[in-house]
Each structure stands twice: as C-alpha cells, then as structure tokens.
PDB file of C-alpha atoms and ligand atoms in Angstrom:
ATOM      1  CA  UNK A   1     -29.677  28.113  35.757  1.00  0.00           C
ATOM      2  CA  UNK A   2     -27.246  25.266  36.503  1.00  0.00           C
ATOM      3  CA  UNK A   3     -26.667  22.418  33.996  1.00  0.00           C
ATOM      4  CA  UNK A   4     -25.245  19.337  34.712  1.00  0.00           C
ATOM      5  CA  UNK A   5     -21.850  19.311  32.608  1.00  0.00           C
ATOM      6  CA  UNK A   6     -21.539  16.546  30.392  1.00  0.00           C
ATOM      7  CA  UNK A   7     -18.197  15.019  28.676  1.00  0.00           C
ATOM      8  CA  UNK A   8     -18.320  13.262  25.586  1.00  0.00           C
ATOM      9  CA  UNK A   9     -15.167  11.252  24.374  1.00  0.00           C
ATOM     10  CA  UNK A  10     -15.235  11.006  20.658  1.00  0.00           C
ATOM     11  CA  UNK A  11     -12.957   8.399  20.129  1.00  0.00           C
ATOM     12  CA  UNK A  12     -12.665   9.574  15.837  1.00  0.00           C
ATOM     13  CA  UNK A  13     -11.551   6.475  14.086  1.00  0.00           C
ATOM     14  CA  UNK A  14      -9.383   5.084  16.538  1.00  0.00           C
ATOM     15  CA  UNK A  15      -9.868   1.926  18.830  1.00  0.00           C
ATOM     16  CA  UNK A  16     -10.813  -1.544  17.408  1.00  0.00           C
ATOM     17  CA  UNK A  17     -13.785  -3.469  19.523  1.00  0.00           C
ATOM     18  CA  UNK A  18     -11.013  -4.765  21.772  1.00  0.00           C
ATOM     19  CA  UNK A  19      -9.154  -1.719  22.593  1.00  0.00           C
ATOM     20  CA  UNK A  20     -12.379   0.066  23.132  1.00  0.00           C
ATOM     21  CA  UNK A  21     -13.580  -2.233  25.640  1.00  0.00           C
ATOM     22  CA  UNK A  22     -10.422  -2.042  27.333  1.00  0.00           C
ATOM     23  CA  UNK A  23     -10.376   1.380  27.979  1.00  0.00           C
ATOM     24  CA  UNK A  24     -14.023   1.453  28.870  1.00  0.00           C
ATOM     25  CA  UNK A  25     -13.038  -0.813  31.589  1.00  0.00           C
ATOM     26  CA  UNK A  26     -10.310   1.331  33.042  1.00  0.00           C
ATOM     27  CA  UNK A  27     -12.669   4.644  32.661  1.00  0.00           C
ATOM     28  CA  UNK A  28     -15.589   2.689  34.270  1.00  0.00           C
ATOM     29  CA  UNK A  29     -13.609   1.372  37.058  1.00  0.00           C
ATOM     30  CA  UNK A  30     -13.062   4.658  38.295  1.00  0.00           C
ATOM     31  CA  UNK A  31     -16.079   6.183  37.549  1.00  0.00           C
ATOM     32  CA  UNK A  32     -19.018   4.009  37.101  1.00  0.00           C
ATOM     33  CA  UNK A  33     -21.257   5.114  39.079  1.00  0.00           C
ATOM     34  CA  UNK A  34     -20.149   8.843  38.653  1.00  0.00           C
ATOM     35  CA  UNK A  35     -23.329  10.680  39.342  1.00  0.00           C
ATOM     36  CA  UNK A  36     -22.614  14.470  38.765  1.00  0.00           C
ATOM     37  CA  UNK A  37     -21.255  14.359  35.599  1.00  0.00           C
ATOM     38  CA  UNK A  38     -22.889  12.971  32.000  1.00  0.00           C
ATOM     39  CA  UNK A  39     -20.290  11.200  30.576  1.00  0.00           C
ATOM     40  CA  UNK A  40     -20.687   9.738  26.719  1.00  0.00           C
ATOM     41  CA  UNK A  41     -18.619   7.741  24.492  1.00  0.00           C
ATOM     42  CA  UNK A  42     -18.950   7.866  21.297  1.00  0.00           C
ATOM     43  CA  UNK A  43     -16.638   4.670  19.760  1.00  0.00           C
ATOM     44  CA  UNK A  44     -16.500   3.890  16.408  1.00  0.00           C
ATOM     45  CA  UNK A  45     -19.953   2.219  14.564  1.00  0.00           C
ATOM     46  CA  UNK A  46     -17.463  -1.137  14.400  1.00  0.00           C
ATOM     47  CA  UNK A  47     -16.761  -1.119  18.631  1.00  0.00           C
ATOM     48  CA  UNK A  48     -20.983   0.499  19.589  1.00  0.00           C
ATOM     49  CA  UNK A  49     -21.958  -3.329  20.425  1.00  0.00           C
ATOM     50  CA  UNK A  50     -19.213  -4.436  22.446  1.00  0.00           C
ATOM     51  CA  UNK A  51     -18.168  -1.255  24.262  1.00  0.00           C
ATOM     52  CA  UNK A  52     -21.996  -0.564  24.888  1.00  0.00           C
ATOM     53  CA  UNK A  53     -21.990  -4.276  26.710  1.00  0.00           C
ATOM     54  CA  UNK A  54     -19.116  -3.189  28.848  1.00  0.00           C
ATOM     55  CA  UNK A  55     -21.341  -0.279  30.055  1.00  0.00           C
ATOM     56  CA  UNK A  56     -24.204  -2.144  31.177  1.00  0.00           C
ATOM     57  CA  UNK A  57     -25.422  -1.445  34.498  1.00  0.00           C
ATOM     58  CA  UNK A  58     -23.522   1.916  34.564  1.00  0.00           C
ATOM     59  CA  UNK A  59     -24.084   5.328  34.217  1.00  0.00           C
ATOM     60  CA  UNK A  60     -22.490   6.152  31.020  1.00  0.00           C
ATOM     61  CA  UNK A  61     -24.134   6.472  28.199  1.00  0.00           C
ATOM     62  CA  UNK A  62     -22.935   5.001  24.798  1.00  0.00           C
ATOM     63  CA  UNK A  63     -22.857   7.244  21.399  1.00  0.00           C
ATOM     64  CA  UNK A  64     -22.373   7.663  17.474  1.00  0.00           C
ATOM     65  CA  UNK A  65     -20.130   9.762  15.816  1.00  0.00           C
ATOM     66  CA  UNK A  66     -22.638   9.907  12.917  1.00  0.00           C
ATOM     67  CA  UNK A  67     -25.987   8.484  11.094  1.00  0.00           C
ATOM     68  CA  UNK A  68     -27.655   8.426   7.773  1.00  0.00           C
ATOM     69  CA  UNK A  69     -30.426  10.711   7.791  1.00  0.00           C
ATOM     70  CA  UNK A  70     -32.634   8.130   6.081  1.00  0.00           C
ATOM     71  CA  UNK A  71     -34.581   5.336   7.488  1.00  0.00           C
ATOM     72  CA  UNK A  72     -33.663   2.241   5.709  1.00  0.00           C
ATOM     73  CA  UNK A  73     -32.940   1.160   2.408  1.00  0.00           C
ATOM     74  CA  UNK A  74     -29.978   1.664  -0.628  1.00  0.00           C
ATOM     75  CA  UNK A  75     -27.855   4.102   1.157  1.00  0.00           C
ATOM     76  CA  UNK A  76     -24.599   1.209   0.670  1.00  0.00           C
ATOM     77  CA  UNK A  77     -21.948   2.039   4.046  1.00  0.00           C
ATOM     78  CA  UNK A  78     -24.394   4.196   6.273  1.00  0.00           C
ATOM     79  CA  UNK A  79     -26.157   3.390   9.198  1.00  0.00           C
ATOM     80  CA  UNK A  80     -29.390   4.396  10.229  1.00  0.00           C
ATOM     81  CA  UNK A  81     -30.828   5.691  13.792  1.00  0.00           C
ATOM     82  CA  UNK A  82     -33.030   2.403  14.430  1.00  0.00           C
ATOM     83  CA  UNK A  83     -29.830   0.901  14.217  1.00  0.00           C
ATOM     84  CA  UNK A  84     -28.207   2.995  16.888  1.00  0.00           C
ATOM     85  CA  UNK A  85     -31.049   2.736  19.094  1.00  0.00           C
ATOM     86  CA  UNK A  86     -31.295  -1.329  18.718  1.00  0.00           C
ATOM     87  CA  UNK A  87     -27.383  -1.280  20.414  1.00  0.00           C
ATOM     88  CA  UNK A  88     -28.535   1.087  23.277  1.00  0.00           C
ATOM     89  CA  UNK A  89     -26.736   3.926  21.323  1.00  0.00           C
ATOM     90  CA  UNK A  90     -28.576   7.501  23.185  1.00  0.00           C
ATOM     91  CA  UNK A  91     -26.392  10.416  21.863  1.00  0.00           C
ATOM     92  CA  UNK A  92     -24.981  11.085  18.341  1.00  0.00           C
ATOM     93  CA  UNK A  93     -22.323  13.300  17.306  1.00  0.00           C
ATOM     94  CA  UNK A  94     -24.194  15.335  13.655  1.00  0.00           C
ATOM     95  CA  UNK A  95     -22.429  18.106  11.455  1.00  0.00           C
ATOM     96  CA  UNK A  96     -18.714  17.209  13.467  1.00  0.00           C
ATOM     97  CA  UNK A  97     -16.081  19.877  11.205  1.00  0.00           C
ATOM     98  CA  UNK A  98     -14.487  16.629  10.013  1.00  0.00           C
ATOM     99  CA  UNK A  99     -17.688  15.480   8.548  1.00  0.00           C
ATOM    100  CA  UNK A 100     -18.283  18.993   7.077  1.00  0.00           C
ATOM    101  CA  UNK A 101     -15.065  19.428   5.333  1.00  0.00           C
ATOM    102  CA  UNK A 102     -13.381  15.851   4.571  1.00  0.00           C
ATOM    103  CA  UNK A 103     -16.771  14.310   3.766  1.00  0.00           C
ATOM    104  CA  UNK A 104     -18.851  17.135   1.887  1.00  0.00           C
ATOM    105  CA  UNK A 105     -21.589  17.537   4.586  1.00  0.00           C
ATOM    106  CA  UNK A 106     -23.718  20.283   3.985  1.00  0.00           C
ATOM    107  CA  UNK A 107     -26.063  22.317   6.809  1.00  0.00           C
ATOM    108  CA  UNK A 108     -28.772  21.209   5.532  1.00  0.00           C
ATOM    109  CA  UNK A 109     -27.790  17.535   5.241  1.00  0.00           C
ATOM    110  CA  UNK A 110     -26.431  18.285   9.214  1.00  0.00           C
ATOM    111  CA  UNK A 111     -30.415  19.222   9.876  1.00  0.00           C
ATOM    112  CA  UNK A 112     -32.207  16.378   7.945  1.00  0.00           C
ATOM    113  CA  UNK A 113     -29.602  14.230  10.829  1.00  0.00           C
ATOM    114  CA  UNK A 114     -30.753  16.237  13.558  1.00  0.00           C
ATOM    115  CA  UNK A 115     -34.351  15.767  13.135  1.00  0.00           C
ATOM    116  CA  UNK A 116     -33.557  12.365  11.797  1.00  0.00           C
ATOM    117  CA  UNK A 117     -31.882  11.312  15.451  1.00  0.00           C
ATOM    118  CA  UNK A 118     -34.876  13.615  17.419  1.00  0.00           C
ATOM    119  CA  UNK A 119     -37.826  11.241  15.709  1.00  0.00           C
ATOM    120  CA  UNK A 120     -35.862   8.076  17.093  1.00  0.00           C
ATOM    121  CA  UNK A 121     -35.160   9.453  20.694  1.00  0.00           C
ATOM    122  CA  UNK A 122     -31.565   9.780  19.785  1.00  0.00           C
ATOM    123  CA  UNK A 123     -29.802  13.182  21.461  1.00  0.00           C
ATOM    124  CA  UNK A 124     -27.569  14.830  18.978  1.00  0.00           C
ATOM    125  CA  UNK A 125     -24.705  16.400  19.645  1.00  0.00           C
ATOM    126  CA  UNK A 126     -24.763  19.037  17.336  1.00  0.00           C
ATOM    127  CA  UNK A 127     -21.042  20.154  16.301  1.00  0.00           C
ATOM    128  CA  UNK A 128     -21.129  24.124  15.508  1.00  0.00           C
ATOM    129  CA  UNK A 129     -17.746  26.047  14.532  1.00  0.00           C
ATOM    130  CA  UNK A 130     -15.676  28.288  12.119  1.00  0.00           C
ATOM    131  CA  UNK A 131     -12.289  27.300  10.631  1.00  0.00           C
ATOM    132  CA  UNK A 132      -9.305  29.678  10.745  1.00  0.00           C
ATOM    133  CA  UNK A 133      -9.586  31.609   7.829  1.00  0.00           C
ATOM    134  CA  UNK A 134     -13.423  32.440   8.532  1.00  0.00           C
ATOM    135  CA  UNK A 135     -11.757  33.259  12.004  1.00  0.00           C
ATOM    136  CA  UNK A 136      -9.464  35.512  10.256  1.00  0.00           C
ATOM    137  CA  UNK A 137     -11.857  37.207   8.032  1.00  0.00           C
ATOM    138  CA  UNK A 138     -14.223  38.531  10.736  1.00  0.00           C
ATOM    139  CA  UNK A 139     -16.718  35.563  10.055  1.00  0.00           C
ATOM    140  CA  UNK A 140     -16.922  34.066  13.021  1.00  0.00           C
ATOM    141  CA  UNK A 141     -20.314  34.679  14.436  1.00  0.00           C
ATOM    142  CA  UNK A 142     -21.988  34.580  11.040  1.00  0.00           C
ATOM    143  CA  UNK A 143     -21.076  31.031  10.431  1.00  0.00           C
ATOM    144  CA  UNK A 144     -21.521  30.156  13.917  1.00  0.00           C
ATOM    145  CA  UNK A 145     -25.139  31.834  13.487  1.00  0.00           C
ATOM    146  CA  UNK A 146     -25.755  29.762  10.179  1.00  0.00           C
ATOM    147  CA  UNK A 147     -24.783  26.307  11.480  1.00  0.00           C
ATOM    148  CA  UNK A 148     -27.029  26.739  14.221  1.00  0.00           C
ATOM    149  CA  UNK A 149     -29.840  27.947  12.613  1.00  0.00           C
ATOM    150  CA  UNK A 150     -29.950  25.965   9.715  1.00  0.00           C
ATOM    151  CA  UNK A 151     -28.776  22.869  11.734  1.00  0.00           C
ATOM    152  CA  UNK A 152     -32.189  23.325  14.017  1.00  0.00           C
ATOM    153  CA  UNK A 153     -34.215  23.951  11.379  1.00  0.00           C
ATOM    154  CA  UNK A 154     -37.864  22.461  12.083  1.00  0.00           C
ATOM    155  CA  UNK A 155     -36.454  21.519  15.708  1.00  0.00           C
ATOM    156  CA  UNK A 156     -39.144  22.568  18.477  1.00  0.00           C
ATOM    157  CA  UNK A 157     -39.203  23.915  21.338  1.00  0.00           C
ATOM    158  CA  UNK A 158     -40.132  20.809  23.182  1.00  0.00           C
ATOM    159  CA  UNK A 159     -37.495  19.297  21.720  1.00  0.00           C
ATOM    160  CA  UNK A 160     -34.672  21.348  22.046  1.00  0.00           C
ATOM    161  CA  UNK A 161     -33.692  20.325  25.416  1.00  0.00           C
ATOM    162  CA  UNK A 162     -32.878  16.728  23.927  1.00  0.00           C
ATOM    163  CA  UNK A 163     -30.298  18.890  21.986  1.00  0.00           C
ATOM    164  CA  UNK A 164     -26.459  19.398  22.457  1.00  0.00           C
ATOM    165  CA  UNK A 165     -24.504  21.730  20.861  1.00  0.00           C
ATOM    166  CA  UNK A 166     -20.401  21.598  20.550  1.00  0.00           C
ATOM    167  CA  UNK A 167     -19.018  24.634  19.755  1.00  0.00           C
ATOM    168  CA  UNK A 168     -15.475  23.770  17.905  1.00  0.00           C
ATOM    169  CA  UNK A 169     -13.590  26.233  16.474  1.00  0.00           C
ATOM    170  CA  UNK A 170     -11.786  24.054  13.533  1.00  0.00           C
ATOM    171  CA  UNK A 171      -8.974  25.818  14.094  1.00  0.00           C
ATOM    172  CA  UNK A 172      -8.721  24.318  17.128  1.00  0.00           C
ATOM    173  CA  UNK A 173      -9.379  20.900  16.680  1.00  0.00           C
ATOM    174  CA  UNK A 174      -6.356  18.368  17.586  1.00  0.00           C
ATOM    175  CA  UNK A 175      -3.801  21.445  17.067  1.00  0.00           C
ATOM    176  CA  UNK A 176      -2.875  22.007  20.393  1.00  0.00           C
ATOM    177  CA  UNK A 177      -4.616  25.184  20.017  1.00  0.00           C
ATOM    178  CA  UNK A 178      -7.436  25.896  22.419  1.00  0.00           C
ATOM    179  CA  UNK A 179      -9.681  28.976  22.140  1.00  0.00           C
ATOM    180  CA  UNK A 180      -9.020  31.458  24.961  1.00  0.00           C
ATOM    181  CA  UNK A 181     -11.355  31.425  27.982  1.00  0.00           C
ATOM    182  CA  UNK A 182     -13.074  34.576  27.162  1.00  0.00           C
ATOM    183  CA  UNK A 183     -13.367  33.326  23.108  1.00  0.00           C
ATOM    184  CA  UNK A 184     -15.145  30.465  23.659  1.00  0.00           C
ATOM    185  CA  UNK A 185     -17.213  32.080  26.538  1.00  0.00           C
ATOM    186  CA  UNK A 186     -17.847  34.852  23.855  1.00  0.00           C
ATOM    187  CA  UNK A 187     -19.321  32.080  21.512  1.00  0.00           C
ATOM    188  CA  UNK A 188     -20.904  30.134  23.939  1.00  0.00           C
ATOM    189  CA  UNK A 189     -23.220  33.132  25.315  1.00  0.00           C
ATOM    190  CA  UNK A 190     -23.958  34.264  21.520  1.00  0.00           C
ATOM    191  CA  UNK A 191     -25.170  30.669  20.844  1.00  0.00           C
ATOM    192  CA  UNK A 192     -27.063  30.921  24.502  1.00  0.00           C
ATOM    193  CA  UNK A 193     -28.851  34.194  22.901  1.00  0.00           C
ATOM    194  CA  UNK A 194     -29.793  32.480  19.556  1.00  0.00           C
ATOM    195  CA  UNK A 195     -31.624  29.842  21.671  1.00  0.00           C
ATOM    196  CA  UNK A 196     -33.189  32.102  23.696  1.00  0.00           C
ATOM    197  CA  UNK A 197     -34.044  34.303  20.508  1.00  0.00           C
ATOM    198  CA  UNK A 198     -35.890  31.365  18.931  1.00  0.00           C
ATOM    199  CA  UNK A 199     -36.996  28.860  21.994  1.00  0.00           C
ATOM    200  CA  UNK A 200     -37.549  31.223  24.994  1.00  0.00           C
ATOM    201  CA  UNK A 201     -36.666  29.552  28.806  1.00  0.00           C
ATOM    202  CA  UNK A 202     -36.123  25.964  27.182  1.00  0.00           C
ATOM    203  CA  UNK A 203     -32.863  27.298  25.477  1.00  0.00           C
ATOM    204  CA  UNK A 204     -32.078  27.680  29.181  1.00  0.00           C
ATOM    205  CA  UNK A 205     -31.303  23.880  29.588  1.00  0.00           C
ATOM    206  CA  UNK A 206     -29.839  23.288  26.418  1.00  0.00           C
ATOM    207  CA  UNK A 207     -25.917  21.971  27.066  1.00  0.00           C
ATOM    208  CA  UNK A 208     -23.446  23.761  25.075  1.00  0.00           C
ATOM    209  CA  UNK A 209     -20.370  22.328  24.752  1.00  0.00           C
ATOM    210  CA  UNK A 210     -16.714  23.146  24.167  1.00  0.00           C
ATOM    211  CA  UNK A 211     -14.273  21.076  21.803  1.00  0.00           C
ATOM    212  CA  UNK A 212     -10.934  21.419  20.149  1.00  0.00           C
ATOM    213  CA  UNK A 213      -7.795  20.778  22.290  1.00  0.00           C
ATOM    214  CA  UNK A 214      -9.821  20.575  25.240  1.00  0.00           C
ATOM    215  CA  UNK A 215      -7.185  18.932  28.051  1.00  0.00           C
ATOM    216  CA  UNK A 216      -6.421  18.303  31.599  1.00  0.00           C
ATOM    217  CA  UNK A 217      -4.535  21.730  32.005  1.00  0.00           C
ATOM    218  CA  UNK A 218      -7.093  24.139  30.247  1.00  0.00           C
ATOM    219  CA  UNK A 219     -10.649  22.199  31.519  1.00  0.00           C
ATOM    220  CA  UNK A 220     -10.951  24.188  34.740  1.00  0.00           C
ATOM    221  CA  UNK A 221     -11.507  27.252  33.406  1.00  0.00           C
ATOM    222  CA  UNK A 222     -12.602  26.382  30.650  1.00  0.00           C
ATOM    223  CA  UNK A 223     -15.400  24.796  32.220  1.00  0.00           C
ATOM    224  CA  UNK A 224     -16.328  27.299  34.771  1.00  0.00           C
ATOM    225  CA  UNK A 225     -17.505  29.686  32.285  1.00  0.00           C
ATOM    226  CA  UNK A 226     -21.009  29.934  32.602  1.00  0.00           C
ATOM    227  CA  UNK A 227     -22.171  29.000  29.282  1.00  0.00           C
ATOM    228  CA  UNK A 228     -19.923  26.301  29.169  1.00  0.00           C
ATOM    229  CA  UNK A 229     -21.384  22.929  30.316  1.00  0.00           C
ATOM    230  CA  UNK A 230     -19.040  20.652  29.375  1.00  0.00           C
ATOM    231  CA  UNK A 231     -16.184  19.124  26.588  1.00  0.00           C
ATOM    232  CA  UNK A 232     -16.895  17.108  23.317  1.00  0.00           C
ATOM    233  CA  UNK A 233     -13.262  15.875  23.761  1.00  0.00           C
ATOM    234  CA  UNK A 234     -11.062  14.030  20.960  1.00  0.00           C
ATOM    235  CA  UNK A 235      -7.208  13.307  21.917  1.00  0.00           C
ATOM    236  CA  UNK A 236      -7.715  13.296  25.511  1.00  0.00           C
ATOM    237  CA  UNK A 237     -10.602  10.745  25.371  1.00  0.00           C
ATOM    238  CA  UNK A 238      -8.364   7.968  23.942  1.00  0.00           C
ATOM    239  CA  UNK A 239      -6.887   6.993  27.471  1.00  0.00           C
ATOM    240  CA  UNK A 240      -8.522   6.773  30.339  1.00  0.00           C
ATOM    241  CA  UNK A 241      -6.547   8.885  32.628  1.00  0.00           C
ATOM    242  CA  UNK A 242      -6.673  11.916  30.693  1.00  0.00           C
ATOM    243  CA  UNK A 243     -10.464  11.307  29.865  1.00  0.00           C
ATOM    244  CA  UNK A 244     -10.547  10.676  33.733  1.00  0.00           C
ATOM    245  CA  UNK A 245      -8.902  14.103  34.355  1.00  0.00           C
ATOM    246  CA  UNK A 246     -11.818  15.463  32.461  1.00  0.00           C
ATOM    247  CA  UNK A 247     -14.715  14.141  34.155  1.00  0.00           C
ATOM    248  CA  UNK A 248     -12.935  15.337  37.537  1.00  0.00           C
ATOM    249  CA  UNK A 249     -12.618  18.742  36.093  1.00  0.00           C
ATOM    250  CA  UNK A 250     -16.557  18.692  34.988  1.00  0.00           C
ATOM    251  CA  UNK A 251     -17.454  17.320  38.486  1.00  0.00           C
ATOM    252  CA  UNK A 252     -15.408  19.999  40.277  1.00  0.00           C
ATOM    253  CA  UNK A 253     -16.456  22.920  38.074  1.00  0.00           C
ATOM    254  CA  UNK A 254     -18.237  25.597  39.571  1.00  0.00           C
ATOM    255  CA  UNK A 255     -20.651  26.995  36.896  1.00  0.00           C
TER     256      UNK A 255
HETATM  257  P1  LIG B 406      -9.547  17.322  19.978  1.00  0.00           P
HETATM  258  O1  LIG B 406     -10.859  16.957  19.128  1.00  0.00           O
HETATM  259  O2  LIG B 406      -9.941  17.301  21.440  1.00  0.00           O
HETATM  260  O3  LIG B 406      -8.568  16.260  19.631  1.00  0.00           O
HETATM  261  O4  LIG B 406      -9.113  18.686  19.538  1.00  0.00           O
HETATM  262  C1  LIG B 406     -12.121  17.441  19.493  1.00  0.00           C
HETATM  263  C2  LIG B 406     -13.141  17.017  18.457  1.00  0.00           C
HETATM  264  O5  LIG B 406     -12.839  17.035  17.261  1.00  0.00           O
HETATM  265  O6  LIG B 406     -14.288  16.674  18.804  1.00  0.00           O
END
C-alpha cells in the first residue's frame, strides 16, 4: 500500500507571530504548491492566526501542538478544539513526550484529546515512544504497545484513517541521537501490526511517523522504510532550508 508521506514541523515553543510568518514565507515560496508531500506546521497557539493567514491559498496545512480535551468552560490557559478549527487549524500534535513528562500527561488524558480532536474534524498526530531507560530495561515494545492502545481507546475503525501516529523514541528527541534505520523500522511495523490487530485493512492507511533527530543527512533512509511515511520534525523545522531538505527527502522517497 503506498502512503503519501507527510512532514510535520513542530516548531515547540519557539517563533513569535512575526518570525513564524517569516519563515512560512520562505518555506512556501519554495514549496507552495508542493503536491506529493503533506506538509504541516504546527506553530505555537500565540503565531496559529497569523502563520495560518500566510498559508492561505496553499497546500499546507496549519497545526496545534496541543488542546484541552474539554469543550469550553473553567479550564484557565487551555484551548479548546472549536478554537483550533475557527483559525483553520486541521492537525494536532496529542500525548508529544514533552507533554507526557514535563507537564504530567497521562494516557488516558492523551485519549480523552484524541477523541476530543476526532469529534471536531481535527487529525491528531498522536506522539507514541519510550525514553532511554525503558529502552534500556527491555521495555520498549510494551510501552510502545500501551501508548497506542490506550491512546486509541474508543477510536473506530472509520476513524482511524484521520489518525497519525509519531513514533519518538525520547531518547532521541533533540539529542542528536536518531534511532537506527532498522530500530525505528522495527517499531514502525510492530505499531503497523497493532493496527491491523484491532482495525483490519484501514490500519493500512494510517501514517506512521518518525521523530527525534530526524535531519537532512538521516531522512533518506529513514524514510524509505516501508512503514515509515514521514517525519514529525523539531530542530530542523525552525528554518526553512533544513525543513525544505525534508520535504525533498519525503517527495523523493521511494516507499
Ligand atoms: P527533534 O524533535 O527533531 O528536535 O528531535 C522532534 C520532536 O520532538 O517532535
């Protein structure tokens, strides 16, 4: 089955409304109209409006790198998915490692998002991964298992195709330190067989995607693996030639 790679730039909390538009412009001018690649960015909540104006009319789509899981009401500093959707937001980033461990997110918090973002026609990206020491103590696929179980809990099977995982091994997120070709391949085809498992074909055209340290240099093979469909990228996303890079490596992939 081929899927269409897609490349998401999460920008983290970098890039004021200005700066973001900026390099919006230099990504679009390139690639604009780019039409064999998805391409996302996902700016800060502060730089959605402007950078999702600078996008108008072109074929990148704007996203969140998070969202209250509730509708509306006394939730004081969150934002909500009708929100998202009223700026033309289409993807959102759930259950990223940073949210997980710097900001006490639990799976099932991570899941109440997901199906949160799925009622209001919102994609999620959904960010799976282990950190090093689960790494080192043989945990790997078990946590890996549980974040994507428990993050699709309730999740159907006609909606799972509106549903993007990132696998991220913490370990090797902004260290330099990339997963080999054959472990993330290794992760990506266990997460494949989950989906299948529980959803049959559909899991089929579910994108999974790589992040952590994902650059220029390591893309190409990265992304001809054949369960890898693309990059949920963080450093290289915050200028436009390396993000560019990127896209051109998605475009040229052969899986
Ligand atoms: P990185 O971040 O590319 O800087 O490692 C990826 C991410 O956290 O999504």
């Amino acid at each position: 089955m081929i899927r269409r790679k897609l490349i998401a730039g999460n920008w983290k909390m970098n890039k004021t409304a200005a700066d973001g538009v900026a390099l919006t412009k230099d990504i679009a001018e390139v690639i604009g109209r780019e039409g064999t690649v998805d391409i996302v960015l996902c700016p800060p909540f502060t730089a959605l409006e402007s950078v999702g104006k600078a996008l108008e009319g072109l074929s990148l789509k704007l996203g969140a790198q998070n969202m209250s899981a509730e509708k509306s009401g006394a939730f004081t500093g969150e934002v909500s998915a009708e929100m998202l959707r009223a700026l033309f937001v289409t993807h959102v980033i759930l259950g990223h490692s940073e949210r997980r461990t710097l900001f006490g997110e639990t799976d099932a918090l991570v899941n109440k998002k997901t199906l949160a973002a799925l009622a209001n026609q919102l994609k999620p990206i959904l960010c799976v991964g282990e950190s090093l020491a689960e790494r080192e103590a043989g945990s790997t696929l078990a946590v890996v298992q549980r974040h994507v179980e428990q993050g699709l809990q309730g999740v159907t099977a006609e909606q799972i195709t509106s549903v993007i995982i990132a696998y991220e091994p913490v370990w090797a997120i902004g260290t330099g330190k990339v997963a080999t070709t054959a472990q993330a391949q290794e992760i990506h085809a266990f997460i494949r067989k989950l989906l299948v498992e529980k959803y049959g074909e559909a899991a089929q055209r579910v994108r999974i995607l790589y992040g952590g340290s994902m650059k220029p240099d390591n893309a190409p093979e990265l992304l001809a693996q054949p369960d890898i469909d693309g990059g949920l990228i963080g450093g290289a996303a915050l200028q436009a030639p390396s993000f560019l890079d990127l896209v051109k490596a998605g475009s040229t992939a052969k899986a």
